[in-house]
mmCIF file of C-alpha atoms and ligand atoms in Angstrom:
data_model
loop_
_atom_site.group_PDB
_atom_site.id
_atom_site.type_symbol
_atom_site.label_atom_id
_atom_site.label_comp_id
_atom_site.label_asym_id
_atom_site.label_seq_id
_atom_site.Cartn_x
_atom_site.Cartn_y
_atom_site.Cartn_z
ATOM 1 C CA MET A 1 100.155 115.252 112.832
ATOM 2 C CA THR A 2 103.272 114.011 111.017
ATOM 3 C CA ASP A 3 104.714 115.948 108.048
ATOM 4 C CA PHE A 4 103.504 113.211 105.716
ATOM 5 C CA THR A 5 99.911 113.355 106.998
ATOM 6 C CA GLU A 6 100.079 117.168 106.856
ATOM 7 C CA ALA A 7 101.129 116.883 103.180
ATOM 8 C CA ASN A 8 98.010 114.756 102.563
ATOM 9 C CA ARG A 9 95.823 117.227 104.415
ATOM 10 C CA ARG A 10 97.103 120.135 102.334
ATOM 11 C CA TYR A 11 96.918 118.280 99.012
ATOM 12 C CA PHE A 12 93.351 117.015 99.526
ATOM 13 C CA ASP A 13 92.118 120.257 101.118
ATOM 14 C CA GLN A 14 92.932 122.137 97.920
ATOM 15 C CA MET A 15 91.190 119.613 95.663
ATOM 16 C CA ALA A 16 88.193 118.837 97.926
ATOM 17 C CA THR A 17 85.571 120.983 96.196
ATOM 18 C CA THR A 18 86.406 119.669 92.703
ATOM 19 C CA TYR A 19 87.276 116.038 93.604
ATOM 20 C CA LYS A 20 83.816 114.518 93.098
ATOM 21 C CA ASP A 21 83.423 116.019 89.623
ATOM 22 C CA GLN A 22 87.023 115.462 88.580
ATOM 23 C CA PHE A 23 86.779 111.762 89.440
ATOM 24 C CA ALA A 24 83.078 111.354 88.589
ATOM 25 C CA GLN A 25 83.598 108.227 86.461
ATOM 26 C CA GLY A 26 85.654 106.527 89.197
ATOM 27 C CA GLN A 27 83.186 107.539 91.920
ATOM 28 C CA LYS A 28 80.312 106.019 89.934
ATOM 29 C CA MET A 29 82.281 102.809 89.424
ATOM 30 C CA LEU A 30 83.131 102.588 93.155
ATOM 31 C CA SER A 31 79.515 103.116 94.112
ATOM 32 C CA GLU A 32 78.234 100.441 91.718
ATOM 33 C CA GLN A 33 80.893 97.913 92.689
ATOM 34 C CA THR A 34 80.296 98.501 96.410
ATOM 35 C CA ALA A 35 76.515 98.188 96.068
ATOM 36 C CA LYS A 36 76.918 94.949 94.127
ATOM 37 C CA ARG A 37 79.015 93.405 96.933
ATOM 38 C CA ARG A 38 76.879 94.447 99.894
ATOM 39 C CA SER A 39 76.078 90.904 101.022
ATOM 40 C CA TRP A 40 79.712 89.887 100.406
ATOM 41 C CA ILE A 41 80.869 92.683 102.753
ATOM 42 C CA SER A 42 78.469 91.769 105.571
ATOM 43 C CA ASP A 43 75.180 89.987 106.198
ATOM 44 C CA ARG A 44 74.044 92.654 108.687
ATOM 45 C CA TRP A 45 72.116 95.510 107.064
ATOM 46 C CA THR A 46 68.840 97.169 108.049
ATOM 47 C CA ASP A 47 67.040 95.242 105.289
ATOM 48 C CA THR A 48 68.494 91.771 106.009
ATOM 49 C CA GLU A 49 67.312 89.058 108.386
ATOM 50 C CA ALA A 50 70.588 89.262 110.367
ATOM 51 C CA GLY A 51 70.407 93.046 110.808
ATOM 52 C CA LYS A 52 66.729 94.051 110.837
ATOM 53 C CA GLY A 53 65.738 96.229 113.816
ATOM 54 C CA GLN A 54 69.324 96.600 115.036
ATOM 55 C CA GLU A 55 71.652 99.551 115.257
ATOM 56 C CA ILE A 56 74.294 99.149 112.534
ATOM 57 C CA LYS A 57 76.986 101.800 112.377
ATOM 58 C CA MET A 58 79.856 102.284 109.972
ATOM 59 C CA LEU A 59 83.040 104.358 110.044
ATOM 60 C CA GLU A 60 84.445 105.484 106.720
ATOM 61 C CA TYR A 61 87.995 106.594 107.481
ATOM 62 C CA ALA A 62 89.713 108.968 104.997
ATOM 63 C CA CYS A 63 86.203 109.385 103.652
ATOM 64 C CA GLY A 64 86.781 112.182 101.134
ATOM 65 C CA PRO A 65 83.410 113.167 99.604
ATOM 66 C CA GLY A 66 81.904 109.915 100.958
ATOM 67 C CA VAL A 67 80.989 107.854 97.911
ATOM 68 C CA VAL A 68 81.045 104.525 99.797
ATOM 69 C CA SER A 69 79.106 106.038 102.706
ATOM 70 C CA MET A 70 76.413 107.474 100.435
ATOM 71 C CA THR A 71 76.038 104.096 98.723
ATOM 72 C CA LEU A 72 75.606 102.141 101.948
ATOM 73 C CA ALA A 73 73.871 104.693 104.228
ATOM 74 C CA PRO A 74 70.335 103.570 103.212
ATOM 75 C CA PHE A 75 71.115 100.164 104.795
ATOM 76 C CA LEU A 76 72.781 101.473 107.983
ATOM 77 C CA THR A 77 71.507 103.374 111.019
ATOM 78 C CA GLN A 78 74.567 105.636 111.362
ATOM 79 C CA VAL A 79 77.620 106.566 109.294
ATOM 80 C CA VAL A 80 80.621 108.473 110.627
ATOM 81 C CA GLY A 81 83.001 109.909 108.032
ATOM 82 C CA ILE A 82 86.436 111.046 109.181
ATOM 83 C CA ASP A 83 89.092 112.728 107.057
ATOM 84 C CA VAL A 84 92.284 114.597 107.837
ATOM 85 C CA SER A 85 91.150 117.283 105.380
ATOM 86 C CA GLU A 86 88.595 119.653 106.851
ATOM 87 C CA LYS A 87 87.361 120.561 103.375
ATOM 88 C CA MET A 88 86.793 116.878 102.531
ATOM 89 C CA ALA A 89 84.790 116.469 105.769
ATOM 90 C CA GLU A 90 82.725 119.490 104.671
ATOM 91 C CA GLU A 91 82.141 117.878 101.255
ATOM 92 C CA PHE A 92 81.043 114.684 103.020
ATOM 93 C CA ASN A 93 78.427 116.652 104.977
ATOM 94 C CA LYS A 94 77.303 118.588 101.895
ATOM 95 C CA ASN A 95 76.858 115.359 99.914
ATOM 96 C CA ALA A 96 75.013 113.698 102.817
ATOM 97 C CA ASN A 97 72.545 116.571 102.630
ATOM 98 C CA THR A 98 72.184 116.307 98.862
ATOM 99 C CA VAL A 99 71.228 112.622 99.058
ATOM 100 C CA ASN A 100 68.928 113.207 102.060
ATOM 101 C CA MET A 101 71.105 111.158 104.398
ATOM 102 C CA ALA A 102 72.224 113.973 106.717
ATOM 103 C CA SER A 103 70.269 112.492 109.641
ATOM 104 C CA LYS A 104 72.484 109.374 109.469
ATOM 105 C CA MET A 105 75.774 110.638 108.034
ATOM 106 C CA THR A 106 78.175 113.033 109.785
ATOM 107 C CA GLY A 107 81.670 113.956 108.634
ATOM 108 C CA TYR A 108 84.469 115.150 110.935
ATOM 109 C CA LYS A 109 87.976 116.402 110.448
ATOM 110 C CA ALA A 110 90.480 114.290 112.430
ATOM 111 C CA ASP A 111 93.690 112.295 112.266
ATOM 112 C CA LEU A 112 92.866 109.064 114.100
ATOM 113 C CA LEU A 113 96.246 107.602 113.167
ATOM 114 C CA SER A 114 98.240 110.161 115.128
ATOM 115 C CA GLU A 115 99.836 109.308 118.433
ATOM 116 C CA PRO A 116 97.898 109.785 120.667
ATOM 117 C CA ALA A 117 94.577 109.914 118.794
ATOM 118 C CA PRO A 118 92.528 113.040 119.576
ATOM 119 C CA LEU A 119 90.657 112.627 122.848
ATOM 120 C CA GLU A 120 87.317 113.847 121.495
ATOM 121 C CA PHE A 121 87.189 110.717 119.300
ATOM 122 C CA ALA A 122 87.646 108.295 122.212
ATOM 123 C CA GLY A 123 83.967 108.081 123.175
ATOM 124 C CA SER A 124 81.372 105.468 122.340
ATOM 125 C CA GLY A 125 80.191 107.425 119.258
ATOM 126 C CA PHE A 126 83.538 106.691 117.631
ATOM 127 C CA ASN A 127 83.983 103.077 118.753
ATOM 128 C CA ASN A 128 82.184 99.742 118.537
ATOM 129 C CA PHE A 129 81.521 100.046 114.819
ATOM 130 C CA ASP A 130 79.854 97.187 112.948
ATOM 131 C CA LEU A 131 81.718 98.166 109.789
ATOM 132 C CA ILE A 132 84.850 100.140 108.999
ATOM 133 C CA THR A 133 85.935 101.021 105.482
ATOM 134 C CA VAL A 134 88.856 102.803 103.837
ATOM 135 C CA SER A 135 88.468 103.513 100.120
ATOM 136 C CA LEU A 136 91.408 104.518 97.915
ATOM 137 C CA ALA A 137 93.303 105.891 100.900
ATOM 138 C CA LEU A 138 95.340 103.063 102.467
ATOM 139 C CA HIS A 139 98.174 103.824 100.000
ATOM 140 C CA HIS A 140 98.140 107.417 101.324
ATOM 141 C CA PHE A 141 98.833 106.319 104.920
ATOM 142 C CA GLU A 142 102.369 106.568 106.264
ATOM 143 C CA HIS A 143 102.064 103.200 108.045
ATOM 144 C CA PRO A 144 99.225 101.084 106.596
ATOM 145 C CA ASP A 145 99.975 98.321 109.133
ATOM 146 C CA THR A 146 99.556 100.426 112.281
ATOM 147 C CA ALA A 147 96.662 102.277 110.623
ATOM 148 C CA LEU A 148 94.683 99.061 110.271
ATOM 149 C CA GLN A 149 95.608 98.012 113.808
ATOM 150 C CA LYS A 150 94.298 101.321 115.175
ATOM 151 C CA LEU A 151 91.127 101.230 113.109
ATOM 152 C CA ALA A 152 90.410 97.583 113.978
ATOM 153 C CA LYS A 153 90.336 98.555 117.686
ATOM 154 C CA ARG A 154 87.242 100.640 116.867
ATOM 155 C CA LEU A 155 85.345 97.612 115.521
ATOM 156 C CA LYS A 156 82.998 95.328 117.428
ATOM 157 C CA ILE A 157 84.116 91.728 117.717
ATOM 158 C CA GLY A 158 82.779 90.075 114.572
ATOM 159 C CA GLY A 159 82.544 93.470 112.845
ATOM 160 C CA ALA A 160 83.779 93.689 109.255
ATOM 161 C CA CYS A 161 86.492 95.853 107.770
ATOM 162 C CA PHE A 162 86.613 96.366 104.019
ATOM 163 C CA ILE A 163 89.317 98.087 102.053
ATOM 164 C CA ILE A 164 89.193 99.319 98.475
ATOM 165 C CA ASP A 165 92.596 100.125 96.984
ATOM 166 C CA LEU A 166 94.943 99.737 94.045
ATOM 167 C CA VAL A 167 96.452 96.475 92.846
ATOM 168 C CA PRO A 168 100.222 96.981 92.487
ATOM 169 C CA HIS A 169 101.227 96.159 88.939
ATOM 170 C CA ALA A 170 103.742 93.460 88.111
ATOM 171 C CA GLY A 171 107.281 94.194 89.275
ATOM 172 C CA HIS A 172 106.175 96.712 91.908
ATOM 173 C CA SER A 173 106.332 95.650 95.477
ATOM 174 C CA GLY A 174 103.208 97.204 96.979
ATOM 175 C CA HIS A 175 104.703 98.951 99.993
ATOM 176 C CA GLY A 176 108.401 99.186 99.257
ATOM 177 C CA HIS A 177 109.757 96.700 101.793
ATOM 178 C CA GLY A 178 109.861 93.799 99.412
ATOM 179 C CA HIS A 179 111.369 92.660 96.178
ATOM 180 C CA GLY A 180 111.621 93.651 92.578
ATOM 181 C CA HIS A 181 112.234 97.366 92.126
ATOM 182 C CA GLY A 182 114.179 96.684 88.923
ATOM 183 C CA HIS A 183 115.937 99.121 86.550
ATOM 184 C CA GLY A 184 117.958 100.573 89.401
ATOM 185 C CA HIS A 185 115.046 102.746 90.590
ATOM 186 C CA GLY A 186 114.300 103.150 94.266
ATOM 187 C CA HIS A 187 110.824 102.853 95.719
ATOM 188 C CA GLU A 188 110.440 106.656 95.923
ATOM 189 C CA GLN A 189 111.344 107.106 92.255
ATOM 190 C CA MET A 190 108.812 104.466 91.229
ATOM 191 C CA ILE A 191 106.133 106.224 93.296
ATOM 192 C CA GLN A 192 107.115 109.531 91.645
ATOM 193 C CA GLN A 193 106.729 107.991 88.170
ATOM 194 C CA GLU A 194 103.369 106.477 88.934
ATOM 195 C CA PHE A 195 101.698 109.212 90.995
ATOM 196 C CA GLY A 196 103.269 112.422 89.605
ATOM 197 C CA ASP A 197 102.193 115.538 91.538
ATOM 198 C CA ALA A 198 100.505 113.381 94.214
ATOM 199 C CA ALA A 199 103.656 111.295 94.836
ATOM 200 C CA HIS A 200 104.517 113.151 98.049
ATOM 201 C CA THR A 201 101.172 111.961 99.518
ATOM 202 C CA VAL A 202 101.644 108.284 98.598
ATOM 203 C CA LYS A 203 103.515 105.476 100.388
ATOM 204 C CA ALA A 204 102.567 102.380 98.360
ATOM 205 C CA HIS A 205 101.744 101.362 94.782
ATOM 206 C CA GLY A 206 98.881 99.326 96.185
ATOM 207 C CA PHE A 207 98.468 96.022 98.008
ATOM 208 C CA SER A 208 98.549 92.443 96.758
ATOM 209 C CA LYS A 209 96.295 89.738 98.162
ATOM 210 C CA ASP A 210 99.109 88.399 100.368
ATOM 211 C CA GLU A 211 99.948 91.865 101.645
ATOM 212 C CA MET A 212 96.306 92.577 102.490
ATOM 213 C CA GLN A 213 95.927 89.253 104.248
ATOM 214 C CA LYS A 214 98.963 89.992 106.408
ATOM 215 C CA LEU A 215 97.804 93.559 107.174
ATOM 216 C CA PHE A 216 94.403 92.238 108.236
ATOM 217 C CA GLN A 217 95.868 89.318 110.194
ATOM 218 C CA ASP A 218 98.243 91.592 112.128
ATOM 219 C CA ALA A 219 95.283 93.809 113.065
ATOM 220 C CA GLY A 220 93.300 90.857 114.432
ATOM 221 C CA LEU A 221 91.082 90.830 111.329
ATOM 222 C CA SER A 222 91.583 87.140 110.812
ATOM 223 C CA VAL A 223 88.066 85.864 110.140
ATOM 224 C CA ASN A 224 86.710 85.197 106.625
ATOM 225 C CA PHE A 225 89.352 87.078 104.638
ATOM 226 C CA GLU A 226 88.445 87.679 100.975
ATOM 227 C CA TYR A 227 90.137 89.722 98.226
ATOM 228 C CA GLU A 228 88.539 90.322 94.846
ATOM 229 C CA LEU A 229 89.489 92.419 91.849
ATOM 230 C CA LEU A 230 86.798 94.839 90.745
ATOM 231 C CA SER A 231 85.486 93.978 87.294
ATOM 232 C CA GLU A 232 85.901 97.564 86.072
ATOM 233 C CA PRO A 233 89.094 99.650 86.246
ATOM 234 C CA LEU A 234 89.321 103.028 87.924
ATOM 235 C CA VAL A 235 89.533 105.478 85.022
ATOM 236 C CA PHE A 236 90.564 109.111 85.366
ATOM 237 C CA THR A 237 92.429 111.858 83.553
ATOM 238 C CA LYS A 238 95.738 113.118 84.860
ATOM 239 C CA ALA A 239 97.834 115.791 83.155
ATOM 240 C CA GLY A 240 95.745 115.355 80.009
ATOM 241 C CA LYS A 241 96.241 111.570 79.901
ATOM 242 C CA THR A 242 93.667 108.859 80.559
ATOM 243 C CA VAL A 243 94.828 106.564 83.357
ATOM 244 C CA GLU A 244 93.361 103.147 84.189
ATOM 245 C CA LYS A 245 94.071 101.348 87.453
ATOM 246 C CA THR A 246 93.040 97.912 88.627
ATOM 247 C CA VAL A 247 91.321 98.060 91.983
ATOM 248 C CA PHE A 248 90.599 95.405 94.619
ATOM 249 C CA ILE A 249 88.166 95.111 97.480
ATOM 250 C CA ALA A 250 89.207 93.069 100.502
ATOM 251 C CA ARG A 251 87.285 92.209 103.640
ATOM 252 C CA ALA A 252 87.741 90.362 106.927
ATOM 253 C CA GLN A 253 86.163 90.341 110.367
ATOM 254 C CA LEU A 254 87.573 91.018 113.817
ATOM 255 C CA ALA A 255 88.200 87.794 115.717
HETATM 256 C C1 SAM B 301 92.164 109.466 97.114
HETATM 257 S S1 SAM B 301 91.171 110.193 98.358
HETATM 258 C C2 SAM B 301 89.890 108.976 98.576
HETATM 259 C C3 SAM B 301 88.612 109.581 99.079
HETATM 260 C C4 SAM B 301 87.437 108.609 99.223
HETATM 261 N N1 SAM B 301 87.664 107.641 100.273
HETATM 262 C C5 SAM B 301 87.081 107.937 97.898
HETATM 263 O O1 SAM B 301 87.112 106.709 97.818
HETATM 264 O O2 SAM B 301 86.762 108.657 96.953
HETATM 265 C C6 SAM B 301 92.176 109.974 99.819
HETATM 266 C C7 SAM B 301 91.582 110.622 101.072
HETATM 267 O O3 SAM B 301 92.344 110.203 102.197
HETATM 268 C C8 SAM B 301 92.469 111.295 103.088
HETATM 269 N N2 SAM B 301 93.634 111.028 103.946
HETATM 270 C C9 SAM B 301 94.920 110.878 103.574
HETATM 271 N N3 SAM B 301 95.689 110.580 104.642
HETATM 272 C C10 SAM B 301 94.870 110.540 105.715
HETATM 273 C C11 SAM B 301 95.072 110.262 107.105
HETATM 274 N N4 SAM B 301 96.260 109.987 107.598
HETATM 275 N N5 SAM B 301 93.986 110.293 107.915
HETATM 276 C C12 SAM B 301 92.750 110.589 107.415
HETATM 277 N N6 SAM B 301 92.515 110.849 106.123
HETATM 278 C C13 SAM B 301 93.551 110.822 105.280
HETATM 279 C C14 SAM B 301 92.616 112.491 102.168
HETATM 280 O O4 SAM B 301 92.367 113.720 102.787
HETATM 281 C C15 SAM B 301 91.599 112.139 101.064
HETATM 282 O O5 SAM B 301 90.317 112.630 101.351
#
């Protein structure tokens, strides 16, 4: 595990048990917005013509407490949640139980982005997914490009990947390799300003449509790319202040 991933593990481990309640408003919004776009994400679900009677399995990587998994589990046959934080994986399993989905949903602690990936996650149970999702975590990955390439290898051909993340606001290059830092600030300083005590766990302000398209394309996710802004902002309180962030959902399929 790299130092950066270890910093994420430590940060999210210590907030795992309170995360769902602390971000309750945002979790509700994510669940509603995901549910609303189910047929936009994929046409294969246990209750659709294209998916009826088939095994349909999803990986939620960097799953945290599993809000996207809990929303979609009723329409899937199996959901694997993986998070670098052991305590988040425990929360995922606890929540699966609470919503009576424990027979379908299992959370594990692992870093699938490390080199090499842990051997125990090489088997068929952790490959050939119909769906892979990453929600509000791509900006926490050290290398979002190689992360998507590694995750895409675990998809079936034709399988869909969907990403929920932040829209970088005007003047901020999403991932720090581009233009427009302005005011003499470096990328790190801008991240510090925007993310405060979580800055050391963050690599990007978010991802524009063009950036997402390139990330997907470079991972072989070149079929039916779409990027939409969610109609409601992500609202939460940080250091006593209310913060609102614009969020997107993007999807594409493995060629
Ligand atoms: C902001 S939370 C999002 C949690 C959840 N997906 C959601 O939408 O509520 C970010 C999550 O990413 C996880 N994470 C960060 N870096 C990771 C990595 N390299 N591999 C796996 N999980 C990671 C953290 O432990 C944390 O649970």
